[in-house]
PDB file of C-alpha atoms in Angstrom:
ATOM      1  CA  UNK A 221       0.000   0.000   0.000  1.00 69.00           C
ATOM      2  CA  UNK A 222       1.769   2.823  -0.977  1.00 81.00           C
ATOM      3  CA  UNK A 223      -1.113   5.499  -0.663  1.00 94.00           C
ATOM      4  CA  UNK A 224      -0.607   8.738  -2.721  1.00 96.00           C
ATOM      5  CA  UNK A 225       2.482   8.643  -5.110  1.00 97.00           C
ATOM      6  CA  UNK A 226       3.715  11.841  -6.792  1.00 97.00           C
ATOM      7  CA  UNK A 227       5.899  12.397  -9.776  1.00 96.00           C
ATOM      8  CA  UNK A 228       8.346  13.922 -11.044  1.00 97.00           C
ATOM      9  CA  UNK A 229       9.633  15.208  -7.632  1.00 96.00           C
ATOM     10  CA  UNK A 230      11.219  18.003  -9.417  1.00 96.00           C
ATOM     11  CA  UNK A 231      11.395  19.746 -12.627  1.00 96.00           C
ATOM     12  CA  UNK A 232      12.176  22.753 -14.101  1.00 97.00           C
ATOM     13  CA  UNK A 233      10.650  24.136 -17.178  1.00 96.00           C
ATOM     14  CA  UNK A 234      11.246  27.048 -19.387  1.00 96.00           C
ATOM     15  CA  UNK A 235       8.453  29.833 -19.834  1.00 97.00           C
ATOM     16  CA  UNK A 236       5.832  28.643 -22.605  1.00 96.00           C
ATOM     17  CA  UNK A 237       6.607  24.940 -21.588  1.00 96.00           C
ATOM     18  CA  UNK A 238       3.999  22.487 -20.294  1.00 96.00           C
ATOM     19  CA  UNK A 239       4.203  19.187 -18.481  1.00 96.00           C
ATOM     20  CA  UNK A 240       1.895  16.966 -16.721  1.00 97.00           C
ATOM     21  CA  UNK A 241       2.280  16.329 -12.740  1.00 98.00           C
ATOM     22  CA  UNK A 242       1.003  12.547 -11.935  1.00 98.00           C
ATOM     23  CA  UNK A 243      -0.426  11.582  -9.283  1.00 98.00           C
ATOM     24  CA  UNK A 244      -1.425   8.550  -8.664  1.00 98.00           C
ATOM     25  CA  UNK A 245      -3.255   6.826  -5.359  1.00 97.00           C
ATOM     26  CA  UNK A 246      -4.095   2.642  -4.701  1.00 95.00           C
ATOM     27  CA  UNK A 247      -6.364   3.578  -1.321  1.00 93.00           C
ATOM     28  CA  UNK A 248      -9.730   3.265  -3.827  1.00 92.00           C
ATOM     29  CA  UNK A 249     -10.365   6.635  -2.565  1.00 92.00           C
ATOM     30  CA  UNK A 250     -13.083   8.676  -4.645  1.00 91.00           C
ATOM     31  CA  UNK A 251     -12.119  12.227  -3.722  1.00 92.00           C
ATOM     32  CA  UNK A 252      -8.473  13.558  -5.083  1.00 94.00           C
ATOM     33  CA  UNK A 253      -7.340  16.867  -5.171  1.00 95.00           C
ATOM     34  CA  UNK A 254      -4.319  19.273  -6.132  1.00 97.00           C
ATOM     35  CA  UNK A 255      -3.075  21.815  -4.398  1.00 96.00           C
ATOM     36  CA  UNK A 256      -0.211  24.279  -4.819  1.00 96.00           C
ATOM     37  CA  UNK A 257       2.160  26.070  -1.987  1.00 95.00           C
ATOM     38  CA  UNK A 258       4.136  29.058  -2.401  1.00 94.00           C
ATOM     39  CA  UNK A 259       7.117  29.568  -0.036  1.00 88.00           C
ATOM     40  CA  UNK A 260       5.635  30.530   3.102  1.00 86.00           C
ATOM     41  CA  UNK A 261       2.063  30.146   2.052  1.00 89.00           C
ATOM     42  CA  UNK A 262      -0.932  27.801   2.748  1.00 90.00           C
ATOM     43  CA  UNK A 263      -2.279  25.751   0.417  1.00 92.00           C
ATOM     44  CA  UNK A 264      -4.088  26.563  -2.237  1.00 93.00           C
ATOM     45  CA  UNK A 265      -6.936  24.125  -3.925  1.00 93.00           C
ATOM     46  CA  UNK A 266      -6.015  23.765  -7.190  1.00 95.00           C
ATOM     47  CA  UNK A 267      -8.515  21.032  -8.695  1.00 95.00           C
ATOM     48  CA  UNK A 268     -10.558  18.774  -7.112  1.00 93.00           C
ATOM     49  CA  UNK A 269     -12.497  15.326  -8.547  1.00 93.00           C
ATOM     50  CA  UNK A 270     -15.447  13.538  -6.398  1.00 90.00           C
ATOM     51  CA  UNK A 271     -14.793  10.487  -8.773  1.00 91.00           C
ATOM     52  CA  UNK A 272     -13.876   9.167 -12.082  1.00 93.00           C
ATOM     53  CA  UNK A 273     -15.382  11.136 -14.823  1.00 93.00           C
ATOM     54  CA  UNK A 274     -15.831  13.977 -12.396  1.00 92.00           C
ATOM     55  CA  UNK A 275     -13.593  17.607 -11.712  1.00 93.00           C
ATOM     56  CA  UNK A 276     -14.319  20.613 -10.425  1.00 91.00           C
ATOM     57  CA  UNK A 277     -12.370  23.768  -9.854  1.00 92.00           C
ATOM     58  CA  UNK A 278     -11.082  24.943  -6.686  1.00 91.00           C
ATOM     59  CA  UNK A 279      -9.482  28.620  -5.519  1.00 90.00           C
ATOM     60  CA  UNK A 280      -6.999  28.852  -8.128  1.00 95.00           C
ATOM     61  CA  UNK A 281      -7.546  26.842 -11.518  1.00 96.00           C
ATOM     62  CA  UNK A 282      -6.492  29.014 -13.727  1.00 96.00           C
ATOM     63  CA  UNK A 283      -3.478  28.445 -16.085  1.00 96.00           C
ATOM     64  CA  UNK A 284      -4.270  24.230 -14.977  1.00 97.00           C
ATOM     65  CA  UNK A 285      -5.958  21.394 -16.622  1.00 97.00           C
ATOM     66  CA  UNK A 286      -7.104  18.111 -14.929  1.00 97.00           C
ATOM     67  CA  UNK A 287      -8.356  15.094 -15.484  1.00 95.00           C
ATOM     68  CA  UNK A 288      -9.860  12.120 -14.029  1.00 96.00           C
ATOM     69  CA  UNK A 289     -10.246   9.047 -16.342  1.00 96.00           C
ATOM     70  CA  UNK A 290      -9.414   6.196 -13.246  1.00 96.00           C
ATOM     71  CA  UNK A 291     -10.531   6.094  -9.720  1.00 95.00           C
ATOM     72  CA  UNK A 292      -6.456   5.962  -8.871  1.00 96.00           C
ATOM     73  CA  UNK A 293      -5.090   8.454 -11.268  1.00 97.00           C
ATOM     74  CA  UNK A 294      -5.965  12.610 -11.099  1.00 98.00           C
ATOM     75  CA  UNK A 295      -3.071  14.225 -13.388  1.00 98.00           C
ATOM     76  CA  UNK A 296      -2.511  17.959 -13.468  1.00 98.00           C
ATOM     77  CA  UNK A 297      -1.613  19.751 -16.388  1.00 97.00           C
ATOM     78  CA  UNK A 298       0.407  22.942 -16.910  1.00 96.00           C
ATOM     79  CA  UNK A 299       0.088  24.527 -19.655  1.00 89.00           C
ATOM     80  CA  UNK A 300       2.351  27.513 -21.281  1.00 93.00           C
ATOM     81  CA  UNK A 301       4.328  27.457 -18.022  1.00 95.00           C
ATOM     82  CA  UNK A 302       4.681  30.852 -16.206  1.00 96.00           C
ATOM     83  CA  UNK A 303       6.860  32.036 -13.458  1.00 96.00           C
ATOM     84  CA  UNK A 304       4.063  32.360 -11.454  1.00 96.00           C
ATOM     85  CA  UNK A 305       3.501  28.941 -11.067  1.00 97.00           C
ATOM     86  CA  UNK A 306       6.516  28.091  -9.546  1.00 97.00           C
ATOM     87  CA  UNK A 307       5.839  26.174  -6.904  1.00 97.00           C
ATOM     88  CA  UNK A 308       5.458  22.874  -4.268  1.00 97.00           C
ATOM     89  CA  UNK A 309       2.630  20.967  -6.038  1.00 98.00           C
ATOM     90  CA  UNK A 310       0.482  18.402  -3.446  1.00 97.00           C
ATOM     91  CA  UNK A 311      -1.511  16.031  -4.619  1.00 97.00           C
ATOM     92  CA  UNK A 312      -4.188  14.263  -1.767  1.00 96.00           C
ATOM     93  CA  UNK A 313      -6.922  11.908  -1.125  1.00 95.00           C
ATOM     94  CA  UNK A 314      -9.276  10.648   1.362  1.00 91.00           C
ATOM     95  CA  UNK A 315     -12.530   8.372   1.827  1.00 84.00           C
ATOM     96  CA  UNK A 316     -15.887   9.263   1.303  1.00 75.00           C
ATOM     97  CA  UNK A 317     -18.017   7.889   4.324  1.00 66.00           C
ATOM     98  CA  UNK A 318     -16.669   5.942   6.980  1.00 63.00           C
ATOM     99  CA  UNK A 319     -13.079   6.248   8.234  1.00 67.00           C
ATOM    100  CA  UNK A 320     -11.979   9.036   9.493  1.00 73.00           C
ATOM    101  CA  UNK A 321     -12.273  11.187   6.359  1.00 78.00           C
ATOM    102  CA  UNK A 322      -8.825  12.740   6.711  1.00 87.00           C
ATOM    103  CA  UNK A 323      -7.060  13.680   4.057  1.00 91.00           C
ATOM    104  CA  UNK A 324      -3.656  11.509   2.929  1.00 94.00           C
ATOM    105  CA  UNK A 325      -1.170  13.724   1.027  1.00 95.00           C
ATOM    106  CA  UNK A 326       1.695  12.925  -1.156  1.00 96.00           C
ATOM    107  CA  UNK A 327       4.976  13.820  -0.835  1.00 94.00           C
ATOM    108  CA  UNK A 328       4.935  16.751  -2.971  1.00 96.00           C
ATOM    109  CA  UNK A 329       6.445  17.989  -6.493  1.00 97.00           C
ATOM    110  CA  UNK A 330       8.552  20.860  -6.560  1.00 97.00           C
ATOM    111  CA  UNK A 331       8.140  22.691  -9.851  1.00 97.00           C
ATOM    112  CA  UNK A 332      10.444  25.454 -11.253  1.00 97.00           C
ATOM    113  CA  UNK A 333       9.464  28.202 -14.287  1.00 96.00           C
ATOM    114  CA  UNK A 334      12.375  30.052 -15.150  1.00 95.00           C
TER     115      UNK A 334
ATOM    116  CA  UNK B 113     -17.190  24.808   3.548  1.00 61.00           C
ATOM    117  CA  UNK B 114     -17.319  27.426   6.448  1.00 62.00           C
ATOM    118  CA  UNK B 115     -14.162  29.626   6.375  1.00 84.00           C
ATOM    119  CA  UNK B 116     -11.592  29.362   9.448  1.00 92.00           C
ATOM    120  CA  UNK B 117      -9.438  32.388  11.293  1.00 93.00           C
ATOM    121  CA  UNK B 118      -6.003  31.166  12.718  1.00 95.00           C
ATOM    122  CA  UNK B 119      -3.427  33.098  14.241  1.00 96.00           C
ATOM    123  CA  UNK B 120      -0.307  33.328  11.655  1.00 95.00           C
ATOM    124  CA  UNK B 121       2.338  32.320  14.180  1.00 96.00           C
ATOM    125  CA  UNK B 122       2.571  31.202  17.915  1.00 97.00           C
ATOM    126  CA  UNK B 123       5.373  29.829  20.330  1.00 96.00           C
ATOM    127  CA  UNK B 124       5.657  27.701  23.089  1.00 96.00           C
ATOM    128  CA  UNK B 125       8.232  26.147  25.368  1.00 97.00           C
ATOM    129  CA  UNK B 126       9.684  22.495  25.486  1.00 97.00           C
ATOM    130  CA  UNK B 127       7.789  20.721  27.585  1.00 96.00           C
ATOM    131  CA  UNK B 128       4.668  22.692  27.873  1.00 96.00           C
ATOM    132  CA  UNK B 129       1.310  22.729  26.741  1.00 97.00           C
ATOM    133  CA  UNK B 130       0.699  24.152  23.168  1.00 97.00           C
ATOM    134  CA  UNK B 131      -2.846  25.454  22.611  1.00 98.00           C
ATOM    135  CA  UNK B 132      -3.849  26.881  19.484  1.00 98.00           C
ATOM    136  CA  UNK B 133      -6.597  28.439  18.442  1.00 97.00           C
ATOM    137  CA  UNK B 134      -9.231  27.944  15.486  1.00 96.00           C
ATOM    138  CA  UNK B 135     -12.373  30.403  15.077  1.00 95.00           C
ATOM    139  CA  UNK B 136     -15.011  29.168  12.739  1.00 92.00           C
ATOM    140  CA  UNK B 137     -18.041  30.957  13.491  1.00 91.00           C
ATOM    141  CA  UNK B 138     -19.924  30.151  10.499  1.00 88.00           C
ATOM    142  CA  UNK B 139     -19.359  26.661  10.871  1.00 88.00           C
ATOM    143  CA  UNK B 140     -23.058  24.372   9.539  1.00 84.00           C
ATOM    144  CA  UNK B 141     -24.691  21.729  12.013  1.00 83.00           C
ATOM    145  CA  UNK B 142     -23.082  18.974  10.035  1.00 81.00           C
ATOM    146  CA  UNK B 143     -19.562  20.364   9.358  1.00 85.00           C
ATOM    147  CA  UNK B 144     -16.336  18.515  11.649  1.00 89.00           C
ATOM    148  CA  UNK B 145     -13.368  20.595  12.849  1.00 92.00           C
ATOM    149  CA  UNK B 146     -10.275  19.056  11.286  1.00 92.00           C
ATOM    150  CA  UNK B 147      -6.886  19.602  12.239  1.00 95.00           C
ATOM    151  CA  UNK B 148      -3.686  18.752  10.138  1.00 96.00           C
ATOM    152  CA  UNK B 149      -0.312  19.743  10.551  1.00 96.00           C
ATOM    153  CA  UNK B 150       2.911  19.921   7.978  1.00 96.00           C
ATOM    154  CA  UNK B 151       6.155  19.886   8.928  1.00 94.00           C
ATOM    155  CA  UNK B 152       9.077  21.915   6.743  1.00 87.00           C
ATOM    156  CA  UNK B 153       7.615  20.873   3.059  1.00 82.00           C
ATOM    157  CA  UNK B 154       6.162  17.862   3.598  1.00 91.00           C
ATOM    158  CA  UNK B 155       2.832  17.042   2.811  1.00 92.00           C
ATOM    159  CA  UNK B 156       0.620  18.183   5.826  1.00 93.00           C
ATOM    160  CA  UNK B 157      -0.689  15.258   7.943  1.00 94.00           C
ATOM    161  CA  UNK B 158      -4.019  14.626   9.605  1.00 93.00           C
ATOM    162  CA  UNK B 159      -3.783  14.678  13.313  1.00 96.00           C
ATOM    163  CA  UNK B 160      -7.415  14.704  14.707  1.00 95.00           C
ATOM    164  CA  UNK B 161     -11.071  15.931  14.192  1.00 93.00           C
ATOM    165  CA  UNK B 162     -14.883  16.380  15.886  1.00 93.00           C
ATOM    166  CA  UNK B 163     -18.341  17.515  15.564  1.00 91.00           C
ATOM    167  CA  UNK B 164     -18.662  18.818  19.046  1.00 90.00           C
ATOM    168  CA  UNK B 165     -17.495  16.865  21.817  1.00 85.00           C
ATOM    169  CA  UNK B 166     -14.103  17.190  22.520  1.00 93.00           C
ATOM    170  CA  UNK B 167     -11.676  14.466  21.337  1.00 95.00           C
ATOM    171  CA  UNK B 168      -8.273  12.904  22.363  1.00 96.00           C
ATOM    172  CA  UNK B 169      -5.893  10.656  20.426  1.00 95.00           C
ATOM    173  CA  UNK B 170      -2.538   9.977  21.298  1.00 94.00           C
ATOM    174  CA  UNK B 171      -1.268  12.856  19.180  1.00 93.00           C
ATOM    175  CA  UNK B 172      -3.282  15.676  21.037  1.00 97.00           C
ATOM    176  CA  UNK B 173      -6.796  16.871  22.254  1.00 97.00           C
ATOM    177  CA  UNK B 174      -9.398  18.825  20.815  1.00 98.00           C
ATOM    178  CA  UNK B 175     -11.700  21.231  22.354  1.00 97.00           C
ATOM    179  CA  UNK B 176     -14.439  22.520  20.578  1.00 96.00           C
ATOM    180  CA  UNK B 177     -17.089  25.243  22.239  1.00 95.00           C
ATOM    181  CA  UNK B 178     -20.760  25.084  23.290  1.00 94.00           C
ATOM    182  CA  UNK B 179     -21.660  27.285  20.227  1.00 93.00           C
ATOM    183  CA  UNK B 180     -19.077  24.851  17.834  1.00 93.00           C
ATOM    184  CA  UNK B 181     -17.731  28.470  16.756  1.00 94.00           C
ATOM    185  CA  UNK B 182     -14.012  28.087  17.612  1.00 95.00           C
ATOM    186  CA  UNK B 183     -12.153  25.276  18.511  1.00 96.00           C
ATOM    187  CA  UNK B 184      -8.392  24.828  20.447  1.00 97.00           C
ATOM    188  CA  UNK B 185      -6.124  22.169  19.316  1.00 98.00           C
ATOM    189  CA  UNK B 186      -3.738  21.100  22.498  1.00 98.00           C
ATOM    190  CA  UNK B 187      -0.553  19.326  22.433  1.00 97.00           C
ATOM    191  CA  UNK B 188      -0.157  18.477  25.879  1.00 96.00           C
ATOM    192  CA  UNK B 189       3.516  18.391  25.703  1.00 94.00           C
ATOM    193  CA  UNK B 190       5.241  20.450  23.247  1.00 96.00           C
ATOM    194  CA  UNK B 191       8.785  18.812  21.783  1.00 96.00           C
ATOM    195  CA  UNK B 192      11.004  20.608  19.309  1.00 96.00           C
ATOM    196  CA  UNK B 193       9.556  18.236  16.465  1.00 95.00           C
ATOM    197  CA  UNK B 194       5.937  19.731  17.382  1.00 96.00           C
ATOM    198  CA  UNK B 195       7.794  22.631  15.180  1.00 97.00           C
ATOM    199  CA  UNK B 196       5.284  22.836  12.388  1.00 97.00           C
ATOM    200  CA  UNK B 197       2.662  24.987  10.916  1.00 96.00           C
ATOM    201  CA  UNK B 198      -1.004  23.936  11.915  1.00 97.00           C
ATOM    202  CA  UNK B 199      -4.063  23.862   9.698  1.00 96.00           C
ATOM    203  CA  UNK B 200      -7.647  23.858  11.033  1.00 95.00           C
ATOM    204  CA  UNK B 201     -10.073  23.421   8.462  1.00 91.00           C
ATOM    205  CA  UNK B 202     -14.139  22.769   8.889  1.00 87.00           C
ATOM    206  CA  UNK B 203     -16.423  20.094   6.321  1.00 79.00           C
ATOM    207  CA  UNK B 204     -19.296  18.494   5.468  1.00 66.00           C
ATOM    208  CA  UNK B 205     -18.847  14.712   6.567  1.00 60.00           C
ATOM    209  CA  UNK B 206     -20.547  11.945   4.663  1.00 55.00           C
ATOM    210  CA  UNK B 207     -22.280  11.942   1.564  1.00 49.00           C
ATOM    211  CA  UNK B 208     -23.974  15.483   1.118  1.00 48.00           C
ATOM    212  CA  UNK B 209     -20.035  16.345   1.607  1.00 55.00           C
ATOM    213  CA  UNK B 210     -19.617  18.664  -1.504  1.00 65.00           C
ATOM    214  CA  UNK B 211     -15.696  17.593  -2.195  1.00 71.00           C
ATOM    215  CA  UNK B 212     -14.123  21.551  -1.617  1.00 77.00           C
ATOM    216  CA  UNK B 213     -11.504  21.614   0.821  1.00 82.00           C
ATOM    217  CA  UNK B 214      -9.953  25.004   1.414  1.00 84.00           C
ATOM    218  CA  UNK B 215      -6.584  25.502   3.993  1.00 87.00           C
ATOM    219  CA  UNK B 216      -5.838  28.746   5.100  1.00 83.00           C
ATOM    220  CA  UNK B 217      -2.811  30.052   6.177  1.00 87.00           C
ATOM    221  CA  UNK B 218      -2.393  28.435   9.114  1.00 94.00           C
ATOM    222  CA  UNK B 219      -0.773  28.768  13.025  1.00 96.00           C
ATOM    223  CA  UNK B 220       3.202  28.713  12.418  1.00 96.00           C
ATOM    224  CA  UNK B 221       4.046  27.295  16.193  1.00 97.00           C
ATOM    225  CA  UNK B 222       7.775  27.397  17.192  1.00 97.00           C
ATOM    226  CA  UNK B 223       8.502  25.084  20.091  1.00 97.00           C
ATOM    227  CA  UNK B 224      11.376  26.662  22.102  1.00 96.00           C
ATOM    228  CA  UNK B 225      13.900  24.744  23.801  1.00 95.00           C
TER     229      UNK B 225
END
Protein backbone atom coordinates (compact mmCIF):
# COMPACT_ATOMS: atom_id res chain seq x y z
CA UNK A 1 0.00 0.00 0.00
CA UNK A 2 1.77 2.82 -0.98
CA UNK A 3 -1.11 5.50 -0.66
CA UNK A 4 -0.61 8.74 -2.72
CA UNK A 5 2.48 8.64 -5.11
CA UNK A 6 3.71 11.84 -6.79
CA UNK A 7 5.90 12.40 -9.78
CA UNK A 8 8.35 13.92 -11.04
CA UNK A 9 9.63 15.21 -7.63
CA UNK A 10 11.22 18.00 -9.42
CA UNK A 11 11.40 19.75 -12.63
CA UNK A 12 12.18 22.75 -14.10
CA UNK A 13 10.65 24.14 -17.18
CA UNK A 14 11.25 27.05 -19.39
CA UNK A 15 8.45 29.83 -19.83
CA UNK A 16 5.83 28.64 -22.61
CA UNK A 17 6.61 24.94 -21.59
CA UNK A 18 4.00 22.49 -20.29
CA UNK A 19 4.20 19.19 -18.48
CA UNK A 20 1.90 16.97 -16.72
CA UNK A 21 2.28 16.33 -12.74
CA UNK A 22 1.00 12.55 -11.94
CA UNK A 23 -0.43 11.58 -9.28
CA UNK A 24 -1.43 8.55 -8.66
CA UNK A 25 -3.25 6.83 -5.36
CA UNK A 26 -4.09 2.64 -4.70
CA UNK A 27 -6.36 3.58 -1.32
CA UNK A 28 -9.73 3.26 -3.83
CA UNK A 29 -10.36 6.63 -2.57
CA UNK A 30 -13.08 8.68 -4.64
CA UNK A 31 -12.12 12.23 -3.72
CA UNK A 32 -8.47 13.56 -5.08
CA UNK A 33 -7.34 16.87 -5.17
CA UNK A 34 -4.32 19.27 -6.13
CA UNK A 35 -3.07 21.81 -4.40
CA UNK A 36 -0.21 24.28 -4.82
CA UNK A 37 2.16 26.07 -1.99
CA UNK A 38 4.14 29.06 -2.40
CA UNK A 39 7.12 29.57 -0.04
CA UNK A 40 5.63 30.53 3.10
CA UNK A 41 2.06 30.15 2.05
CA UNK A 42 -0.93 27.80 2.75
CA UNK A 43 -2.28 25.75 0.42
CA UNK A 44 -4.09 26.56 -2.24
CA UNK A 45 -6.94 24.13 -3.93
CA UNK A 46 -6.01 23.76 -7.19
CA UNK A 47 -8.51 21.03 -8.70
CA UNK A 48 -10.56 18.77 -7.11
CA UNK A 49 -12.50 15.33 -8.55
CA UNK A 50 -15.45 13.54 -6.40
CA UNK A 51 -14.79 10.49 -8.77
CA UNK A 52 -13.88 9.17 -12.08
CA UNK A 53 -15.38 11.14 -14.82
CA UNK A 54 -15.83 13.98 -12.40
CA UNK A 55 -13.59 17.61 -11.71
CA UNK A 56 -14.32 20.61 -10.43
CA UNK A 57 -12.37 23.77 -9.85
CA UNK A 58 -11.08 24.94 -6.69
CA UNK A 59 -9.48 28.62 -5.52
CA UNK A 60 -7.00 28.85 -8.13
CA UNK A 61 -7.55 26.84 -11.52
CA UNK A 62 -6.49 29.01 -13.73
CA UNK A 63 -3.48 28.45 -16.08
CA UNK A 64 -4.27 24.23 -14.98
CA UNK A 65 -5.96 21.39 -16.62
CA UNK A 66 -7.10 18.11 -14.93
CA UNK A 67 -8.36 15.09 -15.48
CA UNK A 68 -9.86 12.12 -14.03
CA UNK A 69 -10.25 9.05 -16.34
CA UNK A 70 -9.41 6.20 -13.25
CA UNK A 71 -10.53 6.09 -9.72
CA UNK A 72 -6.46 5.96 -8.87
CA UNK A 73 -5.09 8.45 -11.27
CA UNK A 74 -5.97 12.61 -11.10
CA UNK A 75 -3.07 14.23 -13.39
CA UNK A 76 -2.51 17.96 -13.47
CA UNK A 77 -1.61 19.75 -16.39
CA UNK A 78 0.41 22.94 -16.91
CA UNK A 79 0.09 24.53 -19.66
CA UNK A 80 2.35 27.51 -21.28
CA UNK A 81 4.33 27.46 -18.02
CA UNK A 82 4.68 30.85 -16.21
CA UNK A 83 6.86 32.04 -13.46
CA UNK A 84 4.06 32.36 -11.45
CA UNK A 85 3.50 28.94 -11.07
CA UNK A 86 6.52 28.09 -9.55
CA UNK A 87 5.84 26.17 -6.90
CA UNK A 88 5.46 22.87 -4.27
CA UNK A 89 2.63 20.97 -6.04
CA UNK A 90 0.48 18.40 -3.45
CA UNK A 91 -1.51 16.03 -4.62
CA UNK A 92 -4.19 14.26 -1.77
CA UNK A 93 -6.92 11.91 -1.12
CA UNK A 94 -9.28 10.65 1.36
CA UNK A 95 -12.53 8.37 1.83
CA UNK A 96 -15.89 9.26 1.30
CA UNK A 97 -18.02 7.89 4.32
CA UNK A 98 -16.67 5.94 6.98
CA UNK A 99 -13.08 6.25 8.23
CA UNK A 100 -11.98 9.04 9.49
CA UNK A 101 -12.27 11.19 6.36
CA UNK A 102 -8.83 12.74 6.71
CA UNK A 103 -7.06 13.68 4.06
CA UNK A 104 -3.66 11.51 2.93
CA UNK A 105 -1.17 13.72 1.03
CA UNK A 106 1.69 12.92 -1.16
CA UNK A 107 4.98 13.82 -0.83
CA UNK A 108 4.94 16.75 -2.97
CA UNK A 109 6.44 17.99 -6.49
CA UNK A 110 8.55 20.86 -6.56
CA UNK A 111 8.14 22.69 -9.85
CA UNK A 112 10.44 25.45 -11.25
CA UNK A 113 9.46 28.20 -14.29
CA UNK A 114 12.38 30.05 -15.15
CA UNK B 1 -17.19 24.81 3.55
CA UNK B 2 -17.32 27.43 6.45
CA UNK B 3 -14.16 29.63 6.38
CA UNK B 4 -11.59 29.36 9.45
CA UNK B 5 -9.44 32.39 11.29
CA UNK B 6 -6.00 31.17 12.72
CA UNK B 7 -3.43 33.10 14.24
CA UNK B 8 -0.31 33.33 11.65
CA UNK B 9 2.34 32.32 14.18
CA UNK B 10 2.57 31.20 17.91
CA UNK B 11 5.37 29.83 20.33
CA UNK B 12 5.66 27.70 23.09
CA UNK B 13 8.23 26.15 25.37
CA UNK B 14 9.68 22.49 25.49
CA UNK B 15 7.79 20.72 27.59
CA UNK B 16 4.67 22.69 27.87
CA UNK B 17 1.31 22.73 26.74
CA UNK B 18 0.70 24.15 23.17
CA UNK B 19 -2.85 25.45 22.61
CA UNK B 20 -3.85 26.88 19.48
CA UNK B 21 -6.60 28.44 18.44
CA UNK B 22 -9.23 27.94 15.49
CA UNK B 23 -12.37 30.40 15.08
CA UNK B 24 -15.01 29.17 12.74
CA UNK B 25 -18.04 30.96 13.49
CA UNK B 26 -19.92 30.15 10.50
CA UNK B 27 -19.36 26.66 10.87
CA UNK B 28 -23.06 24.37 9.54
CA UNK B 29 -24.69 21.73 12.01
CA UNK B 30 -23.08 18.97 10.04
CA UNK B 31 -19.56 20.36 9.36
CA UNK B 32 -16.34 18.52 11.65
CA UNK B 33 -13.37 20.59 12.85
CA UNK B 34 -10.28 19.06 11.29
CA UNK B 35 -6.89 19.60 12.24
CA UNK B 36 -3.69 18.75 10.14
CA UNK B 37 -0.31 19.74 10.55
CA UNK B 38 2.91 19.92 7.98
CA UNK B 39 6.16 19.89 8.93
CA UNK B 40 9.08 21.92 6.74
CA UNK B 41 7.62 20.87 3.06
CA UNK B 42 6.16 17.86 3.60
CA UNK B 43 2.83 17.04 2.81
CA UNK B 44 0.62 18.18 5.83
CA UNK B 45 -0.69 15.26 7.94
CA UNK B 46 -4.02 14.63 9.60
CA UNK B 47 -3.78 14.68 13.31
CA UNK B 48 -7.42 14.70 14.71
CA UNK B 49 -11.07 15.93 14.19
CA UNK B 50 -14.88 16.38 15.89
CA UNK B 51 -18.34 17.52 15.56
CA UNK B 52 -18.66 18.82 19.05
CA UNK B 53 -17.50 16.87 21.82
CA UNK B 54 -14.10 17.19 22.52
CA UNK B 55 -11.68 14.47 21.34
CA UNK B 56 -8.27 12.90 22.36
CA UNK B 57 -5.89 10.66 20.43
CA UNK B 58 -2.54 9.98 21.30
CA UNK B 59 -1.27 12.86 19.18
CA UNK B 60 -3.28 15.68 21.04
CA UNK B 61 -6.80 16.87 22.25
CA UNK B 62 -9.40 18.83 20.81
CA UNK B 63 -11.70 21.23 22.35
CA UNK B 64 -14.44 22.52 20.58
CA UNK B 65 -17.09 25.24 22.24
CA UNK B 66 -20.76 25.08 23.29
CA UNK B 67 -21.66 27.28 20.23
CA UNK B 68 -19.08 24.85 17.83
CA UNK B 69 -17.73 28.47 16.76
CA UNK B 70 -14.01 28.09 17.61
CA UNK B 71 -12.15 25.28 18.51
CA UNK B 72 -8.39 24.83 20.45
CA UNK B 73 -6.12 22.17 19.32
CA UNK B 74 -3.74 21.10 22.50
CA UNK B 75 -0.55 19.33 22.43
CA UNK B 76 -0.16 18.48 25.88
CA UNK B 77 3.52 18.39 25.70
CA UNK B 78 5.24 20.45 23.25
CA UNK B 79 8.79 18.81 21.78
CA UNK B 80 11.00 20.61 19.31
CA UNK B 81 9.56 18.24 16.47
CA UNK B 82 5.94 19.73 17.38
CA UNK B 83 7.79 22.63 15.18
CA UNK B 84 5.28 22.84 12.39
CA UNK B 85 2.66 24.99 10.92
CA UNK B 86 -1.00 23.94 11.92
CA UNK B 87 -4.06 23.86 9.70
CA UNK B 88 -7.65 23.86 11.03
CA UNK B 89 -10.07 23.42 8.46
CA UNK B 90 -14.14 22.77 8.89
CA UNK B 91 -16.42 20.09 6.32
CA UNK B 92 -19.30 18.49 5.47
CA UNK B 93 -18.85 14.71 6.57
CA UNK B 94 -20.55 11.94 4.66
CA UNK B 95 -22.28 11.94 1.56
CA UNK B 96 -23.97 15.48 1.12
CA UNK B 97 -20.04 16.34 1.61
CA UNK B 98 -19.62 18.66 -1.50
CA UNK B 99 -15.70 17.59 -2.20
CA UNK B 100 -14.12 21.55 -1.62
CA UNK B 101 -11.50 21.61 0.82
CA UNK B 102 -9.95 25.00 1.41
CA UNK B 103 -6.58 25.50 3.99
CA UNK B 104 -5.84 28.75 5.10
CA UNK B 105 -2.81 30.05 6.18
CA UNK B 106 -2.39 28.44 9.11
CA UNK B 107 -0.77 28.77 13.03
CA UNK B 108 3.20 28.71 12.42
CA UNK B 109 4.05 27.30 16.19
CA UNK B 110 7.77 27.40 17.19
CA UNK B 111 8.50 25.08 20.09
CA UNK B 112 11.38 26.66 22.10
CA UNK B 113 13.90 24.74 23.80
Amino acid sequence: NAGVTQTPKFRILKIGQSMTLQCTQDMNHNYMYWYRQDPGMGLKLIYYSVGAGITDKGEVPNGYNVSRSTTEDFPLRLELAAPSQTSVYFCASRQTGGGTGELFFGEGSRLTVL
Amino acid sequence: DAKTTQPTSMDCAEGRAANLPCNHSTISGNEYVYWYRQIHSQGPQYIIHGLKNNETNEMASLIITEDRKSSTLILPHATLRDTAVYYCIVRVYGSSNTGKLIFGQGTTLQVKP
